[in-house]
Tab-separated table of C-alpha atoms in Angstrom:
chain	number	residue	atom	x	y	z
X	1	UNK	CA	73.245	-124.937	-76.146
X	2	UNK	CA	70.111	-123.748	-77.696
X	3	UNK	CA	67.468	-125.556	-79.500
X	4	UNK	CA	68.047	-123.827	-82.752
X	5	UNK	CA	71.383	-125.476	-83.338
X	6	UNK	CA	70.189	-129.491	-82.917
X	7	UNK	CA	66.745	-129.151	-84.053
X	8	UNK	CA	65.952	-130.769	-87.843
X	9	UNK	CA	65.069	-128.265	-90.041
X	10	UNK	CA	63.536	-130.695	-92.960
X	11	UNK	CA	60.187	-130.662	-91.321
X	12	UNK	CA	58.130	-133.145	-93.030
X	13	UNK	CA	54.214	-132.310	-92.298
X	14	UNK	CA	50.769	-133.162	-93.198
X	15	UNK	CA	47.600	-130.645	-94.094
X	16	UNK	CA	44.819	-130.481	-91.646
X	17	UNK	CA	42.673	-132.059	-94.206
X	18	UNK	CA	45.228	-135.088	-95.227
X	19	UNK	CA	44.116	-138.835	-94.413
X	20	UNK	CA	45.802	-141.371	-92.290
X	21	UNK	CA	46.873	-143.172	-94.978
X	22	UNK	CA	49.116	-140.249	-96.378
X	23	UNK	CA	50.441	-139.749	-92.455
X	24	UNK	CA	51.465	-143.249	-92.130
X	25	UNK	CA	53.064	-143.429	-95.689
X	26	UNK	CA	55.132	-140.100	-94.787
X	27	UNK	CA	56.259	-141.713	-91.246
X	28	UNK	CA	56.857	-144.517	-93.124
X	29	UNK	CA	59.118	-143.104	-95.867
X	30	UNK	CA	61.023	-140.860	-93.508
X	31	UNK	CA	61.358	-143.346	-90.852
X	32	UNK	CA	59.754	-140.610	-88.078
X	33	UNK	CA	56.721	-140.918	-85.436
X	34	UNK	CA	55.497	-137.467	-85.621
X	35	UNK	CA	53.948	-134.814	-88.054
X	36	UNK	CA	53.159	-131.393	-87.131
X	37	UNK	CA	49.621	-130.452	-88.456
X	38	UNK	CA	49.307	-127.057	-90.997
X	39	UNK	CA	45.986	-125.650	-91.843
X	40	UNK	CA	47.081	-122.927	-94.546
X	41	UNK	CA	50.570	-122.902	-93.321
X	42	UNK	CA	49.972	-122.176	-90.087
X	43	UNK	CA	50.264	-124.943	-87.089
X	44	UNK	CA	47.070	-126.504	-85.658
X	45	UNK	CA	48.122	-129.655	-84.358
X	46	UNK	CA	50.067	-132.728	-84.192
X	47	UNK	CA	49.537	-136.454	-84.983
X	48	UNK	CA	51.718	-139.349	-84.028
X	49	UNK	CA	51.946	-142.837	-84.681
X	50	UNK	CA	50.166	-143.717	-81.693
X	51	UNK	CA	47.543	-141.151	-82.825
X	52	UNK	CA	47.716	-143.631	-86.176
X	53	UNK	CA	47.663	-146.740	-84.149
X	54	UNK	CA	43.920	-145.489	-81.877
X	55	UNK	CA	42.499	-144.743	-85.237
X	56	UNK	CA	42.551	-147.911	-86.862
X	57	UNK	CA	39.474	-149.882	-86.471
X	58	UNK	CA	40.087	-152.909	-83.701
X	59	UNK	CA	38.767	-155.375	-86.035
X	60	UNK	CA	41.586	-154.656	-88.709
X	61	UNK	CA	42.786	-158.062	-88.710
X	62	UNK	CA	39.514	-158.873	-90.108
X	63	UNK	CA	39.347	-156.830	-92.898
X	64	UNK	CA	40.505	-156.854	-96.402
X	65	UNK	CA	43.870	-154.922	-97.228
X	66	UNK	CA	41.125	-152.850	-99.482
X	67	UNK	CA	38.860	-152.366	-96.630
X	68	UNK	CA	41.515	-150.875	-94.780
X	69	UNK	CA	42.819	-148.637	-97.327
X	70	UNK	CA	39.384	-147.415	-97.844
X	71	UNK	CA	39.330	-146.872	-94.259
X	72	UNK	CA	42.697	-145.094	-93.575
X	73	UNK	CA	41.436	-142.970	-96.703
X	74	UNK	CA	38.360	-141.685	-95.120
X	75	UNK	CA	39.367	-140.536	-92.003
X	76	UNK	CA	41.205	-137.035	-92.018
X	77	UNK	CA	43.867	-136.044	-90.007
X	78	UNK	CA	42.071	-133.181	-87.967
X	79	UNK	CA	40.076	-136.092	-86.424
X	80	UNK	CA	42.176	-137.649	-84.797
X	81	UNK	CA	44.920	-134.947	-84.305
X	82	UNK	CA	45.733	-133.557	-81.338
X	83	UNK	CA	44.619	-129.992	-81.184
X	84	UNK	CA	46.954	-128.748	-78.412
X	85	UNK	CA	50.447	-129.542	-79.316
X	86	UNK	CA	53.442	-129.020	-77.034
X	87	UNK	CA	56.035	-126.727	-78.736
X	88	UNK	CA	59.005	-124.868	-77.949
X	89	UNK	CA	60.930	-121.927	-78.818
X	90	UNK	CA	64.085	-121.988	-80.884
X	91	UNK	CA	65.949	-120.054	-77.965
X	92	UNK	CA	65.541	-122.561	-75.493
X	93	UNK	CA	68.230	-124.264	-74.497
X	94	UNK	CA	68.335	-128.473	-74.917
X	95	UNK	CA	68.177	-128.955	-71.285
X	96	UNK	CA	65.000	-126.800	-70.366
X	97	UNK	CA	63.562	-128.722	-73.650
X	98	UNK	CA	64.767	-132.303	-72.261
X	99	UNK	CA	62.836	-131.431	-69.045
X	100	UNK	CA	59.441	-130.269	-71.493
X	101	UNK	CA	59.415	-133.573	-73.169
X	102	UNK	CA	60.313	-135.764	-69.611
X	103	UNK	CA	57.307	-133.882	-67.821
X	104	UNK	CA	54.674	-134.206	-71.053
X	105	UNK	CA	56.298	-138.368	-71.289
X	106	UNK	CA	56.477	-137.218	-75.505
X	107	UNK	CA	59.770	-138.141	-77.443
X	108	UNK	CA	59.913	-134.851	-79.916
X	109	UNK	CA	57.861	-131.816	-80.670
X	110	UNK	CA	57.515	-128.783	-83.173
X	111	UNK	CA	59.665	-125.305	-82.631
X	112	UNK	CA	57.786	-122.852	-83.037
X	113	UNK	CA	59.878	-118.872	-83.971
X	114	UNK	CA	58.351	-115.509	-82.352
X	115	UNK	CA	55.477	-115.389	-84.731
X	116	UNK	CA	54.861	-119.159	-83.597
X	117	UNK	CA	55.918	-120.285	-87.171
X	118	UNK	CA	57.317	-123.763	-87.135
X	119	UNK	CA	60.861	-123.661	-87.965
X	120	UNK	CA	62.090	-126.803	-86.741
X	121	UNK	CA	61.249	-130.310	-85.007
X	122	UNK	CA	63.513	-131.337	-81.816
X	123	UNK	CA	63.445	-135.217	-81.256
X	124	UNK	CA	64.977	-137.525	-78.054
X	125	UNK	CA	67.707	-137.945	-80.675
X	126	UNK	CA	68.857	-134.684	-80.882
X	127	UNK	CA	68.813	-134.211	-77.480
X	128	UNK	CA	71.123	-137.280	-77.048
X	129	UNK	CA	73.126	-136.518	-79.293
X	130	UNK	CA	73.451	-132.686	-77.944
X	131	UNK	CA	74.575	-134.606	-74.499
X	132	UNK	CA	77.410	-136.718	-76.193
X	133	UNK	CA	78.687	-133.347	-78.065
X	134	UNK	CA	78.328	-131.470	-74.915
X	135	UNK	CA	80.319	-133.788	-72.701
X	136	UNK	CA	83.064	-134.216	-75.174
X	137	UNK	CA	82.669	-137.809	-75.438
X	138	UNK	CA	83.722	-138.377	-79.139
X	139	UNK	CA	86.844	-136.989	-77.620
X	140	UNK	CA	87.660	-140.271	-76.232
X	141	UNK	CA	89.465	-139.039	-73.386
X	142	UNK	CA	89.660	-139.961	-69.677
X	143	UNK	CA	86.508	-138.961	-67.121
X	144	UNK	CA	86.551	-138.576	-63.559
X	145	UNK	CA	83.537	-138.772	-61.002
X	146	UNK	CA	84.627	-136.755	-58.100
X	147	UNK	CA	82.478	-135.404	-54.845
X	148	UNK	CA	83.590	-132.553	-53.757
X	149	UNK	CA	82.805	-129.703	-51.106
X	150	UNK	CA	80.387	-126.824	-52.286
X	151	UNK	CA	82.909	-124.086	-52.501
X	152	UNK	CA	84.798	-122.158	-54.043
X	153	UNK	CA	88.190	-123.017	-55.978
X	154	UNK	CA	87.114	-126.876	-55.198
X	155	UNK	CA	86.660	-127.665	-58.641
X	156	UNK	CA	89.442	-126.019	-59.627
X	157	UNK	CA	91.833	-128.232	-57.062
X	158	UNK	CA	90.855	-131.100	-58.948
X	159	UNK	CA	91.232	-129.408	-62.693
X	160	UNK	CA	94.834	-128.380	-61.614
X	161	UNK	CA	95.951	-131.283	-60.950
X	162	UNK	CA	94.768	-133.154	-64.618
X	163	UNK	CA	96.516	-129.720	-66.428
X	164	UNK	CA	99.349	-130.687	-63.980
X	165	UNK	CA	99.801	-133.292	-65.425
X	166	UNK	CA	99.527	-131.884	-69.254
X	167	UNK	CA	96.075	-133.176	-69.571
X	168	UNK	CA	93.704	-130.675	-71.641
X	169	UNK	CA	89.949	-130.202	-70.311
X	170	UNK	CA	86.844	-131.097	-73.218
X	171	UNK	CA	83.938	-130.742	-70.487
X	172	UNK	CA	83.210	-130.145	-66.943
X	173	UNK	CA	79.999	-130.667	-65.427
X	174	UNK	CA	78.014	-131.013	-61.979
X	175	UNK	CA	75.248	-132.260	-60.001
X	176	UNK	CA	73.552	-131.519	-56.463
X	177	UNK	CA	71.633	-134.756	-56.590
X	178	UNK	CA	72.988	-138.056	-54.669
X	179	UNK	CA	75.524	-136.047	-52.754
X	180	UNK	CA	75.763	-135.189	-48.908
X	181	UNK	CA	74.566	-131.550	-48.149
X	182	UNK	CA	77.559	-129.256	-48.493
X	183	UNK	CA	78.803	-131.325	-51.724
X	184	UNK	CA	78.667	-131.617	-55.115
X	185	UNK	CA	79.820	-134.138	-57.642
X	186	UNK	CA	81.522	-133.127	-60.418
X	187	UNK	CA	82.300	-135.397	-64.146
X	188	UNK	CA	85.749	-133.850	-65.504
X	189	UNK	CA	86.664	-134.976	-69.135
X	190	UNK	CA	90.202	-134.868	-70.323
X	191	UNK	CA	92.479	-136.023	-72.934
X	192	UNK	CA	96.141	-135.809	-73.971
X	193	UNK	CA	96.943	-137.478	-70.736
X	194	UNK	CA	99.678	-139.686	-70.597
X	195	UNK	CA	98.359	-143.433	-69.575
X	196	UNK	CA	101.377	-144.119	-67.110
X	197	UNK	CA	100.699	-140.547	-65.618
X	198	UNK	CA	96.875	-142.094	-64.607
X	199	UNK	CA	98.046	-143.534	-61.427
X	200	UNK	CA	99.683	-140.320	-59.953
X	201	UNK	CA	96.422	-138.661	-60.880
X	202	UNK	CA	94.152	-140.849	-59.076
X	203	UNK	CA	96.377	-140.414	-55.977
X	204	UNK	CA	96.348	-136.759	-56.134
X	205	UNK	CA	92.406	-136.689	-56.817
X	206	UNK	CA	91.815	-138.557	-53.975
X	207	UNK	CA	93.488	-136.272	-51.660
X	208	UNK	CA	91.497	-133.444	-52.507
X	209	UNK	CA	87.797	-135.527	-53.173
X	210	UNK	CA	86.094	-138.335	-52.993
X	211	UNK	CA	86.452	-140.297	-56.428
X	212	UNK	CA	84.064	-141.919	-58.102
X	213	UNK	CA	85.418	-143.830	-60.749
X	214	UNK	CA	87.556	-143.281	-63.783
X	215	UNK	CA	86.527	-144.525	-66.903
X	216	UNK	CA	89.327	-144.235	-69.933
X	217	UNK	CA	87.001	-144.396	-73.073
X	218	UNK	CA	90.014	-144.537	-75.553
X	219	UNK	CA	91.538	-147.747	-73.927
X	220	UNK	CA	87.725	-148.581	-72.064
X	221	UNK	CA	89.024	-149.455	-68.497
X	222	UNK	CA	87.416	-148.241	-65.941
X	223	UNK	CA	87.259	-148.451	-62.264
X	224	UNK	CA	85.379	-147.633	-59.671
X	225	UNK	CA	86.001	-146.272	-55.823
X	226	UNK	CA	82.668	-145.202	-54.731
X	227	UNK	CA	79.051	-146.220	-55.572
């Protein structure tokens, strides 16, 4: 899943030589906490609301609401933007850009084309909701947690037995963390399964790995074998 696909494309922005006051009234209007930074249409930077926040004087609660207008008015944005701006390209893929915003602590950031031209913004939003599409959740079928040995045909032992048991796969997906060495865990999503089938399932499952849990989001029972 690549970046170009979730990002927003309406990318609201400020000029280099805007004022806070016309930064915070755009966040404000569009209900967003970042604006990439354009100095004759090219990108130079990028403020956020905590760049908005540092800027106002400490003593506003002191000051007249016309004191601080003046003073939002007076201070351009390319003093207190930040001149370095994390972006990325529109071929990454949502996972390498979930890891770019983790590592740099930032919720969101410009991307940028091959000729670094902003063409997009990619928010914490649209990575979440790139997770919920990718794991088939609006589905609202049945998941299974299963750890199982790192081999091959494993995962497939566990798959045949849900399409046994006329069950159709939405998403398959595994991990190498908080397993023993030699194992994986694996979360297998599945719907058209038929509810008194579930217990026949489990029993099967748990003669080929170790299960998890089972959560059944269209009925939401769960249960849980291992922690």
């Amino acid at each position: 899943m690549l970046v170009k696909d979730w990002m927003s494309t309406n990318v609201i922005t400020v000029n280099v030589n805007d004022n806070m006051q016309q930064a915070i009234s755009l966040m404000t209007d569009h209900k967003i906490s970042m604006l990439p930074v354009l100095d004759e249409g090219k990108l130079v930077g990028i403020v956020t609301d905590r760049d908005l926040k540092r800027a106002a004087p400490s003593y506003v609660t002191l000051l007249e609401v016309k004191q601080i207008l003046y003073h939002m008015s007076r201070v351009e944005i390319k003093a207190i933007m930040n001149i370095d701006p994390i972006t990325v390209p529109q071929h990454y893929t949502i996972e390498e850009t979930a890891e770019l915003l983790l590592s740099h602590r930032i919720s969101g950031c410009p991307v940028v084309d091959n000729d670094a031209k902003i063409v997009g913004v990619i928010t914490k939003n649209d990575l979440f909701k790139a997770v919920i599409s990718l794991t088939g959740l609006r589905k609202r079928g049945i998941q299974f947690g299963v750890v199982i040995e790192d081999r091959p045909g494993s995962i497939k032992e566990v798959t045949d037995i849900v399409r046994a048991h006329g069950g159709r796969l939405v998403s398959i997906m595994s991990s190498y963390d908080k397993v023993p060495e030699g194992h994986r865990s694996a979360f297998i999503r599945a719907f058209n399964i038929n509810r008194e089938q579930l217990p026949a399932i489990i029993k099967e499952m748990q003669a080929k790995a170790t299960l998890i849990y089972v959560v059944d989001h269209k009925e939401n029972a769960r249960q849980v074998f291992a922690d």
